[in-house]
XYZ file of C-alpha atoms in Angstrom:
685
model
C 19.396 22.922 -13.890
C 22.163 21.449 -11.770
C 25.616 21.068 -13.327
C 25.382 17.288 -13.068
C 22.229 16.824 -15.113
C 23.686 16.238 -18.612
C 25.003 12.706 -19.227
C 28.783 12.388 -19.434
C 30.487 10.273 -22.107
C 34.087 9.105 -21.824
C 36.982 8.256 -24.122
C 40.521 7.602 -22.846
C 43.246 7.148 -25.500
C 46.711 5.905 -24.480
C 48.664 4.264 -27.313
C 52.162 2.886 -26.982
C 54.398 4.162 -29.783
C 57.316 1.765 -30.468
C 59.028 4.376 -32.638
C 59.320 6.681 -29.600
C 60.002 3.969 -27.016
C 57.560 2.242 -24.702
C 56.243 4.229 -21.722
C 56.453 2.360 -18.427
C 53.090 2.156 -16.651
C 51.090 3.730 -19.479
C 48.418 1.031 -19.542
C 48.045 1.019 -15.747
C 47.783 4.810 -15.672
C 45.177 4.870 -18.431
C 43.147 2.134 -16.744
C 43.219 3.985 -13.414
C 42.093 7.243 -15.032
C 39.384 5.411 -16.969
C 38.111 3.724 -13.789
C 37.968 6.902 -11.714
C 36.144 8.805 -14.458
C 33.615 5.982 -14.847
C 33.046 5.863 -11.088
C 29.553 7.275 -10.543
C 30.640 8.776 -7.216
C 33.603 10.567 -8.796
C 33.869 11.070 -12.561
C 30.205 10.325 -13.169
C 30.689 9.164 -16.772
C 28.348 6.602 -18.258
C 29.627 3.277 -19.585
C 29.831 3.210 -23.364
C 27.362 1.165 -25.445
C 28.077 -2.567 -25.853
C 30.878 -3.200 -28.305
C 32.103 0.401 -28.189
C 35.333 0.726 -26.159
C 35.847 3.843 -24.066
C 39.477 2.920 -23.330
C 42.010 2.533 -26.158
C 45.494 1.693 -24.933
C 48.485 -0.449 -25.745
C 50.505 -1.364 -28.809
C 47.687 -1.647 -31.373
C 46.025 1.788 -31.266
C 46.623 3.261 -34.699
C 46.116 6.816 -35.940
C 43.050 5.871 -37.994
C 41.359 4.202 -35.017
C 42.008 7.233 -32.800
C 40.641 9.630 -35.382
C 37.463 7.593 -35.964
C 36.911 6.917 -32.248
C 36.970 10.626 -31.402
C 34.584 11.430 -34.253
C 32.179 8.670 -33.197
C 32.358 9.688 -29.531
C 31.546 13.293 -30.459
C 28.588 12.183 -32.579
C 27.192 10.042 -29.730
C 27.659 12.891 -27.245
C 25.898 15.286 -29.596
C 22.950 12.923 -30.082
C 22.614 12.513 -26.302
C 23.274 16.209 -25.555
C 26.075 14.958 -23.315
C 29.355 16.205 -21.954
C 32.323 14.565 -23.706
C 35.225 13.768 -21.373
C 38.302 12.777 -23.370
C 41.922 12.093 -22.412
C 45.092 11.666 -24.473
C 48.042 10.008 -22.683
C 51.346 9.012 -24.227
C 54.067 10.416 -26.433
C 53.757 13.847 -27.969
C 56.030 16.093 -29.966
C 55.987 18.984 -32.402
C 56.820 18.769 -36.092
C 59.114 21.409 -37.551
C 58.503 24.949 -36.323
C 54.782 24.507 -35.645
C 53.678 24.574 -31.979
C 50.873 22.108 -32.717
C 50.981 18.871 -30.746
C 51.725 15.743 -32.738
C 50.247 12.900 -30.681
C 51.956 9.601 -31.376
C 49.783 6.581 -32.170
C 51.070 3.024 -32.287
C 51.761 3.382 -36.020
C 53.145 6.950 -35.863
C 56.632 8.057 -36.909
C 58.082 11.410 -35.915
C 59.267 12.220 -39.413
C 55.976 11.271 -41.123
C 53.410 14.047 -40.588
C 50.530 11.971 -41.965
C 51.068 9.276 -39.335
C 50.558 11.459 -36.238
C 47.334 12.571 -34.535
C 46.302 16.240 -34.584
C 44.755 16.495 -31.117
C 43.860 20.152 -31.506
C 42.074 19.416 -34.770
C 40.093 16.562 -33.244
C 39.052 18.737 -30.299
C 37.976 21.472 -32.723
C 35.881 18.926 -34.579
C 34.268 17.613 -31.386
C 33.472 21.110 -30.136
C 31.627 21.915 -33.364
C 29.288 18.882 -33.223
C 25.709 20.106 -32.551
C 24.341 18.921 -29.210
C 27.657 18.411 -27.412
C 27.145 20.186 -24.093
C 30.781 20.506 -23.094
C 34.171 19.033 -23.942
C 36.445 18.342 -20.978
C 39.856 17.191 -22.171
C 43.078 16.050 -20.500
C 46.325 15.862 -22.456
C 49.342 14.363 -20.670
C 52.217 14.306 -23.168
C 55.373 16.211 -23.934
C 54.467 19.499 -25.634
C 50.876 19.045 -24.374
C 50.220 22.780 -24.681
C 50.132 22.374 -28.444
C 46.760 20.623 -28.149
C 44.806 23.889 -28.002
C 42.124 23.805 -30.734
C 41.445 26.576 -33.213
C 39.269 28.697 -30.918
C 39.037 31.516 -33.425
C 37.939 29.219 -36.218
C 35.071 27.855 -34.092
C 33.227 31.167 -34.498
C 32.816 30.375 -38.159
C 31.908 26.748 -37.642
C 28.571 24.942 -37.633
C 27.785 26.107 -34.097
C 29.207 29.592 -34.608
C 31.168 29.422 -31.364
C 28.251 28.213 -29.196
C 30.415 25.611 -27.518
C 32.166 24.961 -24.209
C 35.668 23.629 -23.499
C 37.849 22.867 -20.484
C 41.305 21.664 -21.569
C 43.901 20.504 -19.017
C 47.429 20.103 -20.422
C 50.271 18.670 -18.366
C 52.872 20.970 -19.935
C 53.216 23.932 -22.279
C 53.929 23.632 -25.992
C 57.672 23.925 -25.339
C 57.948 21.807 -22.185
C 58.204 18.122 -21.470
C 56.080 16.076 -19.084
C 57.705 13.080 -17.427
C 56.538 9.639 -16.394
C 52.814 10.420 -16.601
C 53.191 11.932 -13.125
C 50.509 14.455 -13.904
C 47.827 11.843 -14.586
C 48.871 9.656 -11.651
C 48.571 12.630 -9.325
C 45.266 13.661 -10.885
C 43.810 10.192 -10.269
C 44.924 10.376 -6.650
C 43.354 13.824 -6.237
C 40.060 12.619 -7.664
C 39.993 9.547 -5.429
C 40.856 11.438 -2.256
C 38.958 14.641 -2.973
C 39.683 18.141 -1.749
C 38.626 19.717 1.534
C 36.327 22.743 1.348
C 35.988 22.540 -2.445
C 32.244 21.880 -2.574
C 30.333 18.994 -4.105
C 32.004 19.290 -7.520
C 35.649 19.833 -8.521
C 36.114 22.307 -11.360
C 38.964 21.889 -13.867
C 40.683 24.768 -12.095
C 40.301 23.033 -8.708
C 41.917 19.931 -10.168
C 44.691 21.848 -11.935
C 45.722 23.752 -8.824
C 45.650 20.650 -6.618
C 47.682 18.530 -9.048
C 50.256 21.260 -9.682
C 50.702 21.738 -5.946
C 51.125 18.040 -5.225
C 53.172 17.054 -8.300
C 55.166 20.318 -8.617
C 54.079 20.673 -12.232
C 53.216 23.741 -14.297
C 50.163 22.602 -16.201
C 48.099 24.721 -18.579
C 44.314 25.268 -18.471
C 42.277 26.647 -21.375
C 38.556 27.302 -20.949
C 35.866 28.492 -23.326
C 32.184 29.013 -22.523
C 30.435 30.086 -25.674
C 27.202 28.448 -24.521
C 26.726 30.991 -21.707
C 24.789 28.425 -19.672
C 25.883 29.896 -16.358
C 26.610 26.412 -14.974
C 30.193 25.775 -13.898
C 31.904 22.909 -15.718
C 33.009 20.196 -13.347
C 35.750 17.646 -13.737
C 34.618 15.249 -10.998
C 32.554 14.978 -7.866
C 34.437 15.787 -4.697
C 35.061 12.650 -2.623
C 35.561 14.804 0.470
C 32.412 16.811 0.161
C 30.460 16.778 3.398
C 26.725 16.830 2.879
C 24.536 18.879 5.171
C 23.525 15.697 6.963
C 25.630 12.722 8.065
C 26.888 10.519 5.250
C 25.598 7.378 6.962
C 22.408 7.101 8.939
C 21.872 5.036 12.105
C 21.160 1.913 10.059
C 24.257 2.307 7.903
C 26.506 3.002 10.879
C 25.159 -0.016 12.761
C 25.607 -2.426 9.856
C 29.101 -1.120 9.128
C 30.144 -1.538 12.762
C 28.757 -5.087 12.844
C 30.609 -5.890 9.615
C 33.977 -4.495 10.719
C 34.050 -5.620 14.374
C 35.014 -9.262 13.575
C 38.043 -8.039 11.593
C 39.501 -6.311 14.643
C 42.859 -4.594 14.210
C 43.107 -5.687 10.559
C 41.003 -2.661 9.652
C 42.107 0.607 11.276
C 39.292 2.690 12.691
C 38.528 5.786 10.675
C 35.532 8.122 10.580
C 33.252 7.736 7.568
C 32.141 11.276 6.857
C 32.616 11.471 3.072
C 32.224 9.131 0.126
C 36.019 9.272 -0.202
C 36.367 7.754 3.280
C 34.066 4.931 2.209
C 36.108 4.383 -0.965
C 39.368 4.256 1.032
C 37.841 1.722 3.412
C 36.827 -0.392 0.408
C 40.401 -0.334 -0.924
C 41.749 -1.335 2.500
C 39.376 -4.311 2.644
C 40.157 -5.288 -0.936
C 43.881 -5.340 -0.100
C 43.174 -7.710 2.792
C 41.099 -9.892 0.501
C 44.152 -10.545 -1.685
C 45.863 -12.314 1.224
C 44.577 -15.888 1.692
C 45.137 -15.723 5.443
C 42.459 -13.051 5.863
C 40.025 -14.111 3.109
C 37.111 -15.429 5.160
C 33.375 -14.955 5.472
C 33.769 -11.949 7.786
C 35.851 -10.096 5.222
C 33.438 -11.013 2.429
C 30.546 -9.707 4.516
C 32.421 -6.467 5.255
C 33.169 -5.913 1.564
C 29.541 -6.576 0.681
C 28.326 -4.134 3.343
C 30.688 -1.371 2.205
C 29.621 -1.911 -1.417
C 25.946 -1.631 -0.473
C 26.602 1.495 1.575
C 28.463 2.983 -1.391
C 25.425 2.209 -3.552
C 23.183 3.934 -1.006
C 25.408 7.033 -0.905
C 25.634 7.130 -4.697
C 21.857 6.835 -5.056
C 21.203 9.543 -2.499
C 23.572 11.923 -4.303
C 22.004 11.026 -7.652
C 18.526 11.854 -6.367
C 19.641 15.094 -4.739
C 21.923 16.493 -7.428
C 21.393 14.641 -10.709
C 17.758 13.536 -10.703
C 16.302 14.304 -14.166
C 12.877 15.091 -12.701
C 11.689 17.344 -9.906
C 13.455 16.984 -6.563
C 11.382 14.425 -4.620
C 9.767 15.716 -1.451
C 9.209 13.669 1.703
C 5.715 12.445 0.831
C 6.829 11.152 -2.575
C 9.809 9.448 -0.955
C 7.463 7.722 1.519
C 5.155 6.514 -1.245
C 8.047 5.192 -3.323
C 9.489 3.389 -0.307
C 6.174 1.674 0.378
C 6.075 0.522 -3.251
C 9.600 -0.888 -3.038
C 9.636 -2.241 0.517
C 5.996 -2.985 1.187
C 6.138 -1.283 4.569
C 6.144 2.271 5.947
C 9.251 4.421 5.828
C 11.024 5.762 8.892
C 9.655 8.721 10.827
C 12.463 11.035 9.654
C 11.952 13.792 7.091
C 13.758 15.491 4.227
C 17.318 14.456 3.453
C 17.454 12.185 6.506
C 14.354 10.370 5.254
C 15.947 9.827 1.844
C 19.172 8.603 3.473
C 17.298 6.203 5.764
C 15.149 4.852 2.914
C 18.003 4.089 0.518
C 20.088 2.524 3.301
C 17.175 0.312 4.296
C 16.597 -0.732 0.687
C 20.288 -1.534 0.218
C 20.875 -3.275 3.550
C 17.688 -4.659 5.050
C 14.802 -5.062 2.617
C 14.489 -8.699 1.497
C 16.122 -9.244 -1.856
C 13.740 -9.886 -4.745
C 14.810 -13.173 -6.352
C 18.289 -12.752 -4.906
C 19.010 -9.398 -6.535
C 20.449 -6.939 -3.985
C 19.609 -3.942 -6.169
C 16.004 -4.830 -7.090
C 14.368 -3.032 -4.113
C 16.399 0.117 -4.801
C 15.491 -0.041 -8.492
C 11.813 -0.333 -7.556
C 12.155 2.757 -5.345
C 13.779 4.843 -8.084
C 11.263 3.607 -10.676
C 8.375 4.642 -8.432
C 9.815 8.161 -8.146
C 10.400 8.262 -11.892
C 6.844 7.226 -12.768
C 5.458 10.085 -10.658
C 7.701 12.448 -12.637
C 6.622 10.975 -15.962
C 10.143 9.715 -16.720
C 10.656 6.742 -19.015
C 12.910 3.781 -18.254
C 15.333 4.906 -20.964
C 15.913 8.408 -19.550
C 19.665 8.908 -19.785
C 20.224 9.937 -16.177
C 18.318 6.896 -14.932
C 20.109 4.419 -17.144
C 23.499 5.857 -16.184
C 22.690 5.472 -12.480
C 21.393 1.933 -12.986
C 24.445 0.788 -14.942
C 26.705 2.389 -12.366
C 25.302 0.206 -9.575
C 24.768 -2.894 -11.719
C 20.964 -2.623 -11.798
C 20.221 -2.090 -15.492
C 17.897 -5.082 -15.850
C 16.381 -4.530 -12.401
C 15.392 -0.975 -13.354
C 13.666 -2.186 -16.527
C 11.887 -4.875 -14.493
C 10.785 -2.272 -11.945
C 9.286 -0.064 -14.651
C 7.479 -3.094 -16.091
C 6.054 -3.919 -12.655
C 4.897 -0.308 -12.256
C 3.131 -0.483 -15.623
C 1.415 -3.751 -14.687
C 0.185 -2.342 -11.380
C -1.061 0.811 -13.063
C -2.973 -1.238 -15.640
C -4.486 -3.482 -12.958
C -5.568 -0.544 -10.797
C -6.991 1.675 -13.546
C -10.494 0.256 -13.503
C -12.715 0.332 -10.440
C -16.222 -1.043 -10.069
C -18.385 0.719 -7.492
C -21.416 -1.183 -6.239
C -23.595 0.770 -3.825
C -26.316 -0.573 -1.538
C -27.139 2.890 -0.217
C -30.791 2.560 -1.262
C -31.252 0.046 1.577
C -33.507 1.158 4.421
C -32.347 0.692 8.039
C -30.804 -2.779 8.311
C -32.720 -4.178 5.341
C -31.218 -5.288 2.060
C -31.853 -3.036 -0.983
C -34.062 -3.710 -3.971
C -31.617 -1.960 -6.322
C -27.863 -2.013 -6.760
C -26.405 1.196 -8.182
C -23.276 0.457 -10.218
C -20.491 2.550 -11.788
C -17.400 1.461 -13.715
C -14.620 4.058 -13.485
C -11.321 4.424 -15.335
C -9.479 6.682 -12.911
C -11.916 9.582 -12.583
C -13.573 8.923 -15.948
C -16.965 7.253 -16.015
C -16.924 4.217 -18.331
C -20.425 2.921 -17.597
C -23.388 3.351 -15.263
C -26.251 0.933 -14.556
C -28.935 -0.010 -12.001
C -29.679 -3.648 -11.198
C -32.885 -4.711 -9.544
C -32.513 -7.523 -7.017
C -34.462 -9.419 -4.355
C -34.028 -7.556 -1.025
C -32.085 -10.360 0.659
C -28.429 -11.212 1.119
C -28.781 -14.161 -1.257
C -30.609 -11.974 -3.771
C -27.926 -9.284 -3.687
C -25.068 -11.790 -3.983
C -26.760 -13.599 -6.858
C -27.269 -10.296 -8.674
C -23.559 -9.510 -8.326
C -22.992 -12.081 -11.060
C -24.966 -9.996 -13.550
C -23.193 -6.843 -12.335
C -19.779 -8.398 -13.011
C -20.840 -9.725 -16.403
C -21.888 -6.172 -17.378
C -18.710 -4.627 -15.939
C -16.474 -7.161 -17.684
C -18.012 -6.325 -21.060
C -17.478 -2.640 -20.408
C -13.885 -3.251 -19.226
C -12.968 -5.122 -22.404
C -13.718 -1.991 -24.406
C -11.059 -0.122 -22.426
C -8.386 -2.770 -22.967
C -7.795 -3.141 -19.214
C -8.715 -5.836 -16.738
C -11.032 -5.217 -13.798
C -9.469 -6.235 -10.464
C -10.909 -3.789 -7.924
C -14.453 -3.583 -6.518
C -15.628 -0.986 -4.009
C -18.785 -2.099 -2.219
C -20.646 0.599 -0.308
C -23.269 -0.406 2.237
C -24.970 0.901 5.394
C -23.250 0.227 8.717
C -25.737 -2.478 9.709
C -24.885 -4.564 6.628
C -21.157 -3.899 6.862
C -21.129 -5.357 10.376
C -22.355 -8.758 9.242
C -21.718 -9.137 5.491
C -18.611 -10.572 3.849
C -19.156 -9.849 0.146
C -15.774 -11.301 -0.844
C -17.140 -14.703 0.219
C -20.132 -14.510 -2.134
C -20.038 -17.627 -4.310
C -20.394 -16.972 -8.019
C -19.006 -20.349 -8.951
C -15.921 -19.424 -6.913
C -15.683 -16.883 -4.156
C -15.811 -13.334 -5.450
C -12.670 -12.374 -3.541
C -10.540 -14.999 -5.276
C -10.330 -12.852 -8.403
C -11.064 -9.337 -7.142
C -9.786 -7.040 -4.420
C -12.842 -5.979 -2.417
C -12.836 -2.753 -0.402
C -15.770 -1.991 1.889
C -17.086 1.577 2.028
C -19.694 3.266 4.200
C -22.539 4.238 1.887
C -23.869 7.034 4.128
C -21.042 9.246 2.829
C -22.813 9.195 -0.546
C -26.060 10.530 0.946
C -24.978 12.418 4.038
C -27.716 12.909 6.622
C -28.151 16.547 7.606
C -26.896 15.959 11.158
C -23.518 14.729 9.846
C -22.845 18.062 8.139
C -19.280 18.446 6.819
C -17.820 15.094 7.860
C -16.486 14.412 4.355
C -14.508 17.656 4.397
C -13.303 16.926 7.911
C -12.251 13.469 6.711
C -9.978 15.028 4.075
C -8.187 16.919 6.820
C -7.828 13.710 8.820
C -6.248 11.911 5.878
C -3.693 14.698 5.448
C -2.835 14.557 9.157
C -2.469 10.773 8.938
C 0.032 11.096 6.082
C 2.169 13.382 8.212
C 1.747 11.321 11.374
C 2.903 7.868 12.540
C 3.627 5.149 10.022
C 0.637 3.139 11.342
C -1.879 5.734 12.626
C -4.133 3.289 14.474
C -5.952 3.867 17.777
C -6.669 0.532 19.457
C -9.856 0.666 21.543
C -10.266 -1.720 24.486
C -13.420 -3.051 26.181
C -13.680 -0.158 28.625
C -13.665 2.475 25.856
C -16.191 0.504 23.798
C -18.567 0.069 26.725
C -18.867 3.861 27.257
C -20.272 4.610 23.804
C -21.569 8.113 24.513
C -18.280 9.211 26.039
C -16.370 7.700 23.105
C -18.563 9.509 20.548
C -18.114 12.797 22.399
C -14.336 12.332 22.410
C -14.400 11.591 18.692
C -16.412 14.740 18.053
C -13.840 16.721 20.020
C -11.014 15.404 17.852
C -9.418 13.379 20.643
C -8.705 10.448 18.317
C -6.677 11.078 15.175
C -6.416 8.382 12.541
C -8.010 4.968 12.270
C -10.013 3.251 14.998
C -9.409 -0.438 15.638
C -11.418 -2.558 18.065
C -9.488 -5.069 20.146
C -12.795 -6.702 21.091
C -15.893 -7.367 18.959
C -18.982 -6.025 20.795
C -22.125 -8.142 20.769
C -24.059 -5.356 18.997
C -21.349 -4.203 16.637
C -23.803 -2.674 14.148
C -24.999 -0.135 16.739
C -21.442 1.018 17.475
C -20.171 0.961 13.910
C -22.211 3.867 12.558
C -20.999 6.551 15.030
C -17.419 5.323 14.620
C -17.620 5.523 10.823
C -18.881 9.094 11.046
C -15.726 10.257 12.819
C -12.925 7.903 11.711
C -11.572 7.413 8.164
C -11.041 3.702 8.778
C -12.607 1.327 11.282
C -11.265 -2.176 11.938
C -12.648 -4.953 14.142
C -12.185 -8.685 14.851
C -13.736 -11.073 12.357
C -14.848 -13.428 15.085
C -16.146 -13.151 18.614
C -13.900 -12.300 21.525
C -10.627 -10.422 21.542
C -8.373 -9.847 18.550
C -5.052 -11.695 19.076
C -2.004 -9.511 19.608
C -0.410 -11.118 16.532
C -3.261 -9.767 14.406
C -2.852 -6.288 15.883
C 0.864 -6.416 15.098
C 0.133 -7.624 11.570
C -2.176 -4.657 10.948
C 0.555 -2.223 11.945
C 3.278 -3.997 9.943
C 1.131 -4.074 6.799
C -0.517 -0.674 7.217
C 1.106 0.848 4.142
C -0.349 -1.941 1.965
C -3.882 -1.811 3.323
C -6.685 -2.217 2.413
C -5.586 -4.335 -0.593
C -3.537 -6.631 1.639
C -6.731 -7.711 3.425
C -7.964 -9.274 0.165
C -4.673 -11.115 -0.246
C -4.905 -12.326 3.367
C -8.446 -13.644 2.904
C -7.378 -15.530 -0.228
C -4.495 -17.119 1.659
C -6.768 -18.178 4.527
C -9.301 -19.812 2.179
C -6.578 -21.936 0.638
C -5.557 -23.104 4.128
C -1.889 -22.527 3.516
C 0.843 -22.270 6.156
C -0.883 -21.314 9.459
C 2.260 -19.389 10.442
C 1.914 -17.154 7.385
C 1.612 -13.420 8.042
C -1.772 -13.450 6.267
C -3.259 -15.832 8.815
C -3.145 -13.117 11.470
C -4.279 -10.361 9.118
C -7.251 -12.401 7.863
C -8.823 -12.194 11.351
C -9.510 -8.486 10.795
C -12.483 -6.807 9.059
C -12.429 -3.201 7.911
C -14.309 -0.317 6.340
C -12.000 2.059 4.498
C -11.926 5.691 3.475
C -9.408 7.395 1.197
C -9.251 10.486 -0.986
C -10.324 8.487 -4.028
C -13.562 7.502 -2.299
C -14.143 11.048 -1.064
C -13.690 12.311 -4.646
C -16.335 9.824 -5.768
C -18.675 10.967 -3.003
C -18.233 14.584 -4.121
C -18.868 13.654 -7.753
C -21.956 11.696 -6.720
C -23.271 14.671 -4.775
C -22.704 16.851 -7.859
C -24.431 14.258 -10.087
C -21.281 14.042 -12.258
C -21.031 10.249 -12.007
C -24.686 9.760 -12.856
C -26.687 10.902 -15.795
C -29.597 11.871 -13.557
C -30.249 12.882 -9.983
C -29.146 9.851 -7.893
C -31.716 10.627 -5.255
């Protein structure tokens, strides 16, 4: 468990007390502290629920409101198993000979003991609430040292001392603090960070830095009755240098392009920490307040810095605060494809994560104008793999921090819809066909994931028309079976011999409307179900190829030209020697495609070729590589677009010129189950 995993709740209390005299700058100080503690990059506290203020300051903050607010905040923190961060700023004194701090509310009077706030008592109460992970408190008043709770009494409380406290006090119980200098300096320290202090600043780090800068003699009291072994932290360190560069090539390029038009108005400074990025943002915001410099270039620069800050914040969240298992490179790639619809960069590890979040923040087209929707989709995809719900506290805190609360909920909803649509799969096999003839029987399975829902054989006339006509009865049967599961059937795998795959377009079969209008059709090579003896272990070899493809180029396609296709024996020998890794794609459609297709399918997981005669246009080749991460499903979408004769310049127009036979681990699993008779009630042979 990392120290940043528990959620962090915040309450800042800064009342003006007319009876003691108004404190200059109290409201501004409280607002600055509140803002820095709510900053996800720094204080890491979550916003409070709607209608529940986390900042109480000014002339109308009475003793009763303070007392109830602390109690309620402790109860919420206990229910969420959160850290409670609480601050008391303002006037403080002691009554009589007692060293206890009397915190002055707006309705307090120094000579009326019942009108003052017992800070120590409230902290004792909060510490004893079951579920509260830690209480981190700041008291900046005169006689602040009197805020120490009854540590001895906690041993006899509800939690029997199993509690944790870090209490920073600007002065001792007999000293005065002046002008809120302690809090002002603390805010500055948190914003600027500390060199060589690590990713997180402990209360002791903060105390020593503030005392050194403000020449104060603050007090620090700590208690760790929970014995969790995790160091309490006050804030994230704005100057922490990650192992890799803060910004990747994409982030650096976009930042340079954004700042160049501003020229000397923005001094050059290296961006190596999140604190540097925050200081740059403040510099730009100061310029924005002057009408002479408020133009589109400045607005673009501010927007770029904000998006880079979101990228940095998200990267840190995933690396240090992610409530699931730390995502590895392959999961990051899959999530990026889900969010961006295209392959991720070729980098790995932390650099891959950095490049992905920067791309999602800066370059991926915005969904319906929302700049955070792609990033939310990325995080939701990672969360679904970890089994995390949309309401997981760490996720919601991150989403609110970047202004993507609704986008995250939408992303989870989209994930659920896709999962429901992809659960069911209808497999129709023509593997009983002999040579290049059409079969007399269609073997059919309906699968829910790996679970068999139904199994049936359908007799049919051994012609293309007979098979296509019989598909209507197959779908009627499958639809009835699907209704019992509560999910809709959208995916059909059609397995056929190479000779039929070369000439048949099952998605164009007319069953009233074309079959492919309502279903995604994926073509499979049926020989993998009944492997001839001479093909041996090609299914096992194919699994190895798929693993190598995942670790290889983003679009692992080998484009074969006329010369390679004309020397068939040499090509087959090279394939058998492992000279071609990945998919095989034909730039030219041979006259006798069916004779070439079978040896290619035996050695390559995927084979692609032109739909028509002649050469495949370069635009179609480029479209295959751009859309590789979304294939083979994107082929079905492209065919649908082409039938409707929409914009000829559409991306799908180029992709629709390509035919394919596909292999993936899901199909190999089915082939294995078929061989073991586990998807059929009897021997399939």
